[in-house]
């Protein structure tokens, strides 16, 4: 009889917590996304033709010469760098990790259509990328989100618990593609903040910036592949090569090896557990691989 009362009490508590979590989730949906400023460093060759083209989560200004971009078949990726004091709160290791994550993801995405060559080789197009703003993730808030999620799971709450809408990071990046004569043929200023639903809380100040680096590279890469805005279109299925590389396999283009292999399944598991990306991402493998630790000079 006592056991029956205990079970009834537990069910009552579980139901009360479940209702409260549902209400909390509804509130989070109204304020569960960090904002990212559309900062510009002046490092791009031109900003004059940029026009607004926003996605569901990302804001952007972009311009692309479709005919020239589609006619290109080779491309090289210059190392991503931090502009001015952007990301100053992050450690050197963390800035290097985020910059390399941009380059690696961009290389793998561009490989879907282009032949990617080494930075010291000539190509039809050359990309230049600058991180102009990187607000840190609050590790304490991320840890609290993991605790709330773990508790709700232990109590058997049947609804997913969003990440707490505090301490969310953000990232702003500008990039361009130049032709063989150094003329700008595509450019994008991109900004996005982490949100409570699609970005897992990670116990690292660089957690959200690292995660958003891949989102930028997917959007900028898609613009160069199609010659059009990447927003407002149905996503295309990745190739077998792209899927394999995302799981930590060999990339389609050898030049992408300079950025190291994707952490793959180990990285996915670590992300779900909230482990810092510094623990699982080995970064660039070659000494002369683009690391992105250098700071771009202000103009």
Tab-separated table of C-alpha atoms in Angstrom:
chain	number	residue	atom	x	y	z
A	1	UNK	CA	0.000	0.000	0.000
A	2	UNK	CA	2.846	2.324	0.839
A	3	UNK	CA	4.494	1.530	-2.505
A	4	UNK	CA	1.255	2.402	-4.258
A	5	UNK	CA	1.121	5.801	-2.557
A	6	UNK	CA	4.748	6.481	-3.473
A	7	UNK	CA	4.106	5.658	-7.112
A	8	UNK	CA	1.017	7.877	-7.115
A	9	UNK	CA	3.037	10.728	-5.591
A	10	UNK	CA	5.798	10.342	-8.193
A	11	UNK	CA	3.227	10.363	-11.006
A	12	UNK	CA	1.723	13.542	-9.559
A	13	UNK	CA	5.096	15.280	-9.335
A	14	UNK	CA	6.040	14.115	-12.833
A	15	UNK	CA	2.769	15.491	-14.226
A	16	UNK	CA	3.235	18.846	-12.483
A	17	UNK	CA	6.792	19.208	-13.778
A	18	UNK	CA	5.678	18.179	-17.250
A	19	UNK	CA	3.003	20.895	-17.327
A	20	UNK	CA	5.468	23.515	-16.094
A	21	UNK	CA	8.034	22.507	-18.695
A	22	UNK	CA	5.443	22.778	-21.460
A	23	UNK	CA	4.574	26.299	-20.288
A	24	UNK	CA	8.274	27.174	-20.062
A	25	UNK	CA	8.895	25.861	-23.584
A	26	UNK	CA	6.084	28.026	-24.921
A	27	UNK	CA	7.694	31.042	-23.290
A	28	UNK	CA	11.113	30.167	-24.628
A	29	UNK	CA	9.794	30.077	-28.162
A	30	UNK	CA	9.226	33.817	-27.902
A	31	UNK	CA	12.723	34.624	-26.696
A	32	UNK	CA	14.927	31.685	-27.525
A	33	UNK	CA	17.320	33.186	-30.044
A	34	UNK	CA	20.381	35.382	-29.644
A	35	UNK	CA	20.753	38.376	-31.938
A	36	UNK	CA	23.832	38.939	-34.088
A	37	UNK	CA	24.862	42.380	-35.387
A	38	UNK	CA	25.589	42.873	-39.103
A	39	UNK	CA	29.106	44.156	-38.550
A	40	UNK	CA	31.501	44.965	-41.402
A	41	UNK	CA	35.277	45.274	-41.195
A	42	UNK	CA	35.929	46.981	-44.519
A	43	UNK	CA	38.160	44.083	-45.582
A	44	UNK	CA	36.063	43.104	-48.618
A	45	UNK	CA	36.845	44.657	-51.994
A	46	UNK	CA	33.356	46.175	-52.198
A	47	UNK	CA	30.091	46.416	-50.262
A	48	UNK	CA	28.194	48.629	-52.709
A	49	UNK	CA	26.100	45.996	-54.510
A	50	UNK	CA	25.097	44.006	-51.435
A	51	UNK	CA	21.352	43.495	-51.049
A	52	UNK	CA	19.359	42.049	-48.170
A	53	UNK	CA	18.531	38.358	-48.408
A	54	UNK	CA	17.524	36.793	-45.107
A	55	UNK	CA	16.845	33.219	-44.155
A	56	UNK	CA	14.655	31.857	-41.383
A	57	UNK	CA	17.493	32.041	-38.849
A	58	UNK	CA	20.261	33.993	-40.565
A	59	UNK	CA	20.437	37.587	-41.742
A	60	UNK	CA	22.540	38.435	-44.752
A	61	UNK	CA	23.547	40.983	-47.338
A	62	UNK	CA	24.800	39.423	-50.543
A	63	UNK	CA	25.665	39.878	-54.184
A	64	UNK	CA	26.693	37.290	-56.774
A	65	UNK	CA	27.580	37.388	-60.467
A	66	UNK	CA	25.811	34.179	-61.431
A	67	UNK	CA	27.309	33.706	-64.902
A	68	UNK	CA	30.905	34.138	-63.752
A	69	UNK	CA	30.485	31.972	-60.662
A	70	UNK	CA	28.818	29.144	-62.568
A	71	UNK	CA	31.517	29.250	-65.232
A	72	UNK	CA	34.229	28.636	-62.619
A	73	UNK	CA	35.403	25.095	-61.983
A	74	UNK	CA	38.346	25.529	-59.595
A	75	UNK	CA	38.451	27.392	-56.309
A	76	UNK	CA	40.939	28.013	-53.514
A	77	UNK	CA	40.167	28.897	-49.906
A	78	UNK	CA	42.313	31.502	-48.210
A	79	UNK	CA	42.516	31.118	-44.430
A	80	UNK	CA	39.681	32.637	-42.429
A	81	UNK	CA	40.834	35.333	-40.024
A	82	UNK	CA	39.363	37.350	-37.159
A	83	UNK	CA	38.939	41.054	-37.880
A	84	UNK	CA	40.148	43.567	-35.324
A	85	UNK	CA	39.004	42.654	-31.808
A	86	UNK	CA	36.330	40.191	-32.922
A	87	UNK	CA	36.280	37.174	-30.649
A	88	UNK	CA	38.811	38.727	-28.277
A	89	UNK	CA	37.148	36.997	-25.328
A	90	UNK	CA	37.955	33.610	-26.872
A	91	UNK	CA	41.340	31.995	-26.378
A	92	UNK	CA	43.821	31.707	-29.223
A	93	UNK	CA	43.052	27.983	-29.411
A	94	UNK	CA	39.322	28.653	-29.617
A	95	UNK	CA	39.694	31.293	-32.343
A	96	UNK	CA	41.871	28.890	-34.292
A	97	UNK	CA	39.277	26.148	-33.872
A	98	UNK	CA	36.373	28.340	-35.053
A	99	UNK	CA	38.291	29.724	-38.041
A	100	UNK	CA	39.406	26.256	-39.101
A	101	UNK	CA	35.828	24.983	-38.713
A	102	UNK	CA	34.715	27.661	-41.193
A	103	UNK	CA	37.383	26.666	-43.706
A	104	UNK	CA	36.869	22.920	-43.339
A	105	UNK	CA	33.088	23.116	-43.737
A	106	UNK	CA	33.434	25.514	-46.660
A	107	UNK	CA	35.918	23.196	-48.368
A	108	UNK	CA	33.642	20.191	-47.982
A	109	UNK	CA	30.594	22.126	-49.215
A	110	UNK	CA	32.360	23.646	-52.229
A	111	UNK	CA	33.637	20.195	-53.178
A	112	UNK	CA	30.082	19.337	-54.217
A	113	UNK	CA	30.735	21.239	-57.485
A	114	UNK	CA	34.221	22.715	-57.538
A	115	UNK	CA	37.697	21.271	-57.604
A	116	UNK	CA	39.284	22.799	-54.515
A	117	UNK	CA	43.009	23.512	-54.822
A	118	UNK	CA	45.641	24.498	-52.284
A	119	UNK	CA	45.965	28.192	-51.297
A	120	UNK	CA	49.282	28.479	-53.185
A	121	UNK	CA	47.746	27.306	-56.479
A	122	UNK	CA	45.884	29.398	-59.032
A	123	UNK	CA	42.144	28.951	-59.408
A	124	UNK	CA	39.142	30.458	-61.170
A	125	UNK	CA	37.845	31.786	-57.839
A	126	UNK	CA	39.475	32.600	-54.513
A	127	UNK	CA	37.521	32.973	-51.279
A	128	UNK	CA	38.456	35.405	-48.510
A	129	UNK	CA	36.613	35.160	-45.189
A	130	UNK	CA	36.669	37.370	-42.099
A	131	UNK	CA	34.969	36.827	-38.751
A	132	UNK	CA	33.818	40.273	-37.637
A	133	UNK	CA	31.897	39.374	-34.479
A	134	UNK	CA	31.793	36.349	-32.196
A	135	UNK	CA	29.919	36.625	-28.918
A	136	UNK	CA	30.752	33.856	-26.439
A	137	UNK	CA	28.578	31.087	-25.077
A	138	UNK	CA	28.041	31.207	-21.317
A	139	UNK	CA	29.300	27.790	-20.109
A	140	UNK	CA	27.352	28.108	-16.842
A	141	UNK	CA	24.063	28.685	-18.667
A	142	UNK	CA	24.898	25.848	-21.059
A	143	UNK	CA	25.536	23.562	-18.111
A	144	UNK	CA	22.218	24.559	-16.531
A	145	UNK	CA	20.448	23.689	-19.784
A	146	UNK	CA	22.037	20.237	-19.732
A	147	UNK	CA	20.904	19.715	-16.131
A	148	UNK	CA	17.314	20.718	-16.936
A	149	UNK	CA	17.307	18.393	-19.943
A	150	UNK	CA	18.750	15.515	-17.918
A	151	UNK	CA	16.251	15.957	-15.084
A	152	UNK	CA	13.275	16.064	-17.452
A	153	UNK	CA	14.551	12.937	-19.187
A	154	UNK	CA	14.967	11.114	-15.888
A	155	UNK	CA	11.392	11.997	-14.943
A	156	UNK	CA	10.101	10.734	-18.252
A	157	UNK	CA	8.750	14.073	-19.483
A	158	UNK	CA	7.430	13.298	-22.992
A	159	UNK	CA	8.313	16.654	-24.572
A	160	UNK	CA	11.765	17.926	-25.617
A	161	UNK	CA	13.109	20.641	-23.358
A	162	UNK	CA	14.544	23.647	-25.226
A	163	UNK	CA	17.841	25.132	-24.208
A	164	UNK	CA	17.575	27.981	-21.694
A	165	UNK	CA	17.470	31.292	-23.635
A	166	UNK	CA	20.381	32.848	-21.749
A	167	UNK	CA	24.083	32.938	-22.506
A	168	UNK	CA	23.592	32.186	-26.199
A	169	UNK	CA	26.467	33.004	-28.542
A	170	UNK	CA	26.402	34.500	-32.028
A	171	UNK	CA	28.595	34.860	-35.094
A	172	UNK	CA	28.974	37.429	-37.869
A	173	UNK	CA	31.093	36.681	-40.927
A	174	UNK	CA	31.804	38.432	-44.211
A	175	UNK	CA	33.257	36.677	-47.240
A	176	UNK	CA	33.863	37.170	-50.936
A	177	UNK	CA	34.962	35.251	-54.011
A	178	UNK	CA	37.450	36.913	-56.358
A	179	UNK	CA	38.223	35.950	-59.951
A	180	UNK	CA	41.717	35.528	-61.418
A	181	UNK	CA	41.998	39.312	-61.896
A	182	UNK	CA	41.098	40.011	-58.278
A	183	UNK	CA	37.618	41.280	-59.136
A	184	UNK	CA	34.832	40.502	-56.697
A	185	UNK	CA	32.294	38.092	-58.203
A	186	UNK	CA	30.376	37.205	-55.026
A	187	UNK	CA	30.129	38.586	-51.516
A	188	UNK	CA	28.140	37.956	-48.366
A	189	UNK	CA	27.793	39.530	-44.940
A	190	UNK	CA	26.154	36.912	-42.702
A	191	UNK	CA	24.948	37.050	-39.105
A	192	UNK	CA	23.208	34.490	-36.948
A	193	UNK	CA	22.641	33.907	-33.260
A	194	UNK	CA	22.327	30.572	-31.534
A	195	UNK	CA	18.821	29.536	-30.524
A	196	UNK	CA	17.176	27.319	-27.943
A	197	UNK	CA	16.054	24.661	-30.389
A	198	UNK	CA	18.689	23.928	-33.043
A	199	UNK	CA	21.946	24.724	-31.217
A	200	UNK	CA	22.932	22.331	-28.431
A	201	UNK	CA	24.385	23.857	-25.252
A	202	UNK	CA	28.121	23.179	-25.029
A	203	UNK	CA	30.390	23.868	-22.066
A	204	UNK	CA	32.731	26.173	-23.951
A	205	UNK	CA	32.791	29.879	-24.703
A	206	UNK	CA	33.421	28.943	-28.329
A	207	UNK	CA	30.568	26.412	-28.457
A	208	UNK	CA	28.002	28.417	-30.415
A	209	UNK	CA	30.536	30.164	-32.661
A	210	UNK	CA	31.980	26.771	-33.580
A	211	UNK	CA	28.503	25.395	-34.335
A	212	UNK	CA	27.457	28.455	-36.362
A	213	UNK	CA	30.692	28.322	-38.394
A	214	UNK	CA	29.278	25.320	-40.239
A	215	UNK	CA	25.968	27.099	-40.860
A	216	UNK	CA	27.733	30.036	-42.495
A	217	UNK	CA	29.868	27.791	-44.663
A	218	UNK	CA	26.785	25.908	-45.832
A	219	UNK	CA	25.059	29.156	-46.879
A	220	UNK	CA	28.084	30.797	-48.519
A	221	UNK	CA	29.064	27.541	-50.201
A	222	UNK	CA	25.568	27.050	-51.577
A	223	UNK	CA	25.588	30.569	-53.010
A	224	UNK	CA	28.807	29.832	-54.897
A	225	UNK	CA	27.541	26.463	-56.098
A	226	UNK	CA	24.244	27.794	-57.468
A	227	UNK	CA	25.066	31.428	-58.186
A	228	UNK	CA	21.941	32.429	-56.238
A	229	UNK	CA	20.852	33.259	-52.710
A	230	UNK	CA	20.870	30.121	-50.545
A	231	UNK	CA	17.721	31.228	-48.703
A	232	UNK	CA	14.106	30.440	-49.481
A	233	UNK	CA	14.843	27.190	-51.304
A	234	UNK	CA	14.363	23.556	-50.407
A	235	UNK	CA	17.626	21.977	-49.196
A	236	UNK	CA	19.357	19.574	-51.545
A	237	UNK	CA	20.470	16.139	-50.460
A	238	UNK	CA	24.250	15.946	-49.936
A	239	UNK	CA	26.333	13.606	-52.059
A	240	UNK	CA	27.730	10.333	-50.728
A	241	UNK	CA	31.167	11.974	-50.559
A	242	UNK	CA	29.798	14.842	-48.467
A	243	UNK	CA	28.024	12.490	-46.080
A	244	UNK	CA	31.172	10.400	-45.698
A	245	UNK	CA	33.286	13.477	-44.948
A	246	UNK	CA	30.733	14.662	-42.371
A	247	UNK	CA	31.168	11.335	-40.605
A	248	UNK	CA	34.915	11.822	-40.415
A	249	UNK	CA	35.846	10.121	-43.679
A	250	UNK	CA	38.179	11.158	-46.468
A	251	UNK	CA	37.141	14.393	-48.220
A	252	UNK	CA	36.465	14.441	-51.961
A	253	UNK	CA	39.241	16.971	-52.641
A	254	UNK	CA	42.710	16.333	-51.206
A	255	UNK	CA	43.111	20.066	-50.473
A	256	UNK	CA	40.469	19.734	-47.750
A	257	UNK	CA	42.782	17.444	-45.764
A	258	UNK	CA	44.712	20.555	-44.715
A	259	UNK	CA	41.816	21.479	-42.432
A	260	UNK	CA	41.732	18.114	-40.704
A	261	UNK	CA	38.969	15.537	-40.670
A	262	UNK	CA	35.528	16.316	-39.291
A	263	UNK	CA	35.109	14.840	-35.774
A	264	UNK	CA	32.234	12.814	-37.223
A	265	UNK	CA	30.210	10.559	-34.952
A	266	UNK	CA	32.500	11.238	-31.995
A	267	UNK	CA	31.877	14.950	-32.438
A	268	UNK	CA	28.113	14.415	-32.660
A	269	UNK	CA	28.073	12.419	-29.431
A	270	UNK	CA	30.294	14.968	-27.691
A	271	UNK	CA	27.998	17.768	-28.818
A	272	UNK	CA	24.951	15.988	-27.425
A	273	UNK	CA	26.748	15.537	-24.101
A	274	UNK	CA	27.785	19.192	-24.010
A	275	UNK	CA	31.519	18.501	-24.296
A	276	UNK	CA	33.660	21.391	-25.592
A	277	UNK	CA	34.637	21.117	-29.271
A	278	UNK	CA	38.245	21.610	-28.156
A	279	UNK	CA	38.136	18.080	-26.759
A	280	UNK	CA	37.301	16.281	-29.992
A	281	UNK	CA	38.296	18.512	-32.918
A	282	UNK	CA	41.990	18.117	-33.727
A	283	UNK	CA	41.919	21.058	-36.136
A	284	UNK	CA	44.329	21.471	-39.028
A	285	UNK	CA	46.812	18.628	-39.476
A	286	UNK	CA	49.571	20.373	-41.414
A	287	UNK	CA	51.781	23.134	-40.079
A	288	UNK	CA	51.076	25.314	-43.096
A	289	UNK	CA	47.323	24.614	-43.099
A	290	UNK	CA	45.117	27.698	-42.767
A	291	UNK	CA	44.545	28.101	-39.046
A	292	UNK	CA	42.877	31.488	-38.954
A	293	UNK	CA	44.674	32.716	-35.846
A	294	UNK	CA	46.031	35.820	-37.504
A	295	UNK	CA	43.999	38.973	-37.023
A	296	UNK	CA	42.994	40.929	-40.129
A	297	UNK	CA	44.086	44.539	-40.030
A	298	UNK	CA	41.374	47.152	-39.712
A	299	UNK	CA	40.724	49.348	-42.699
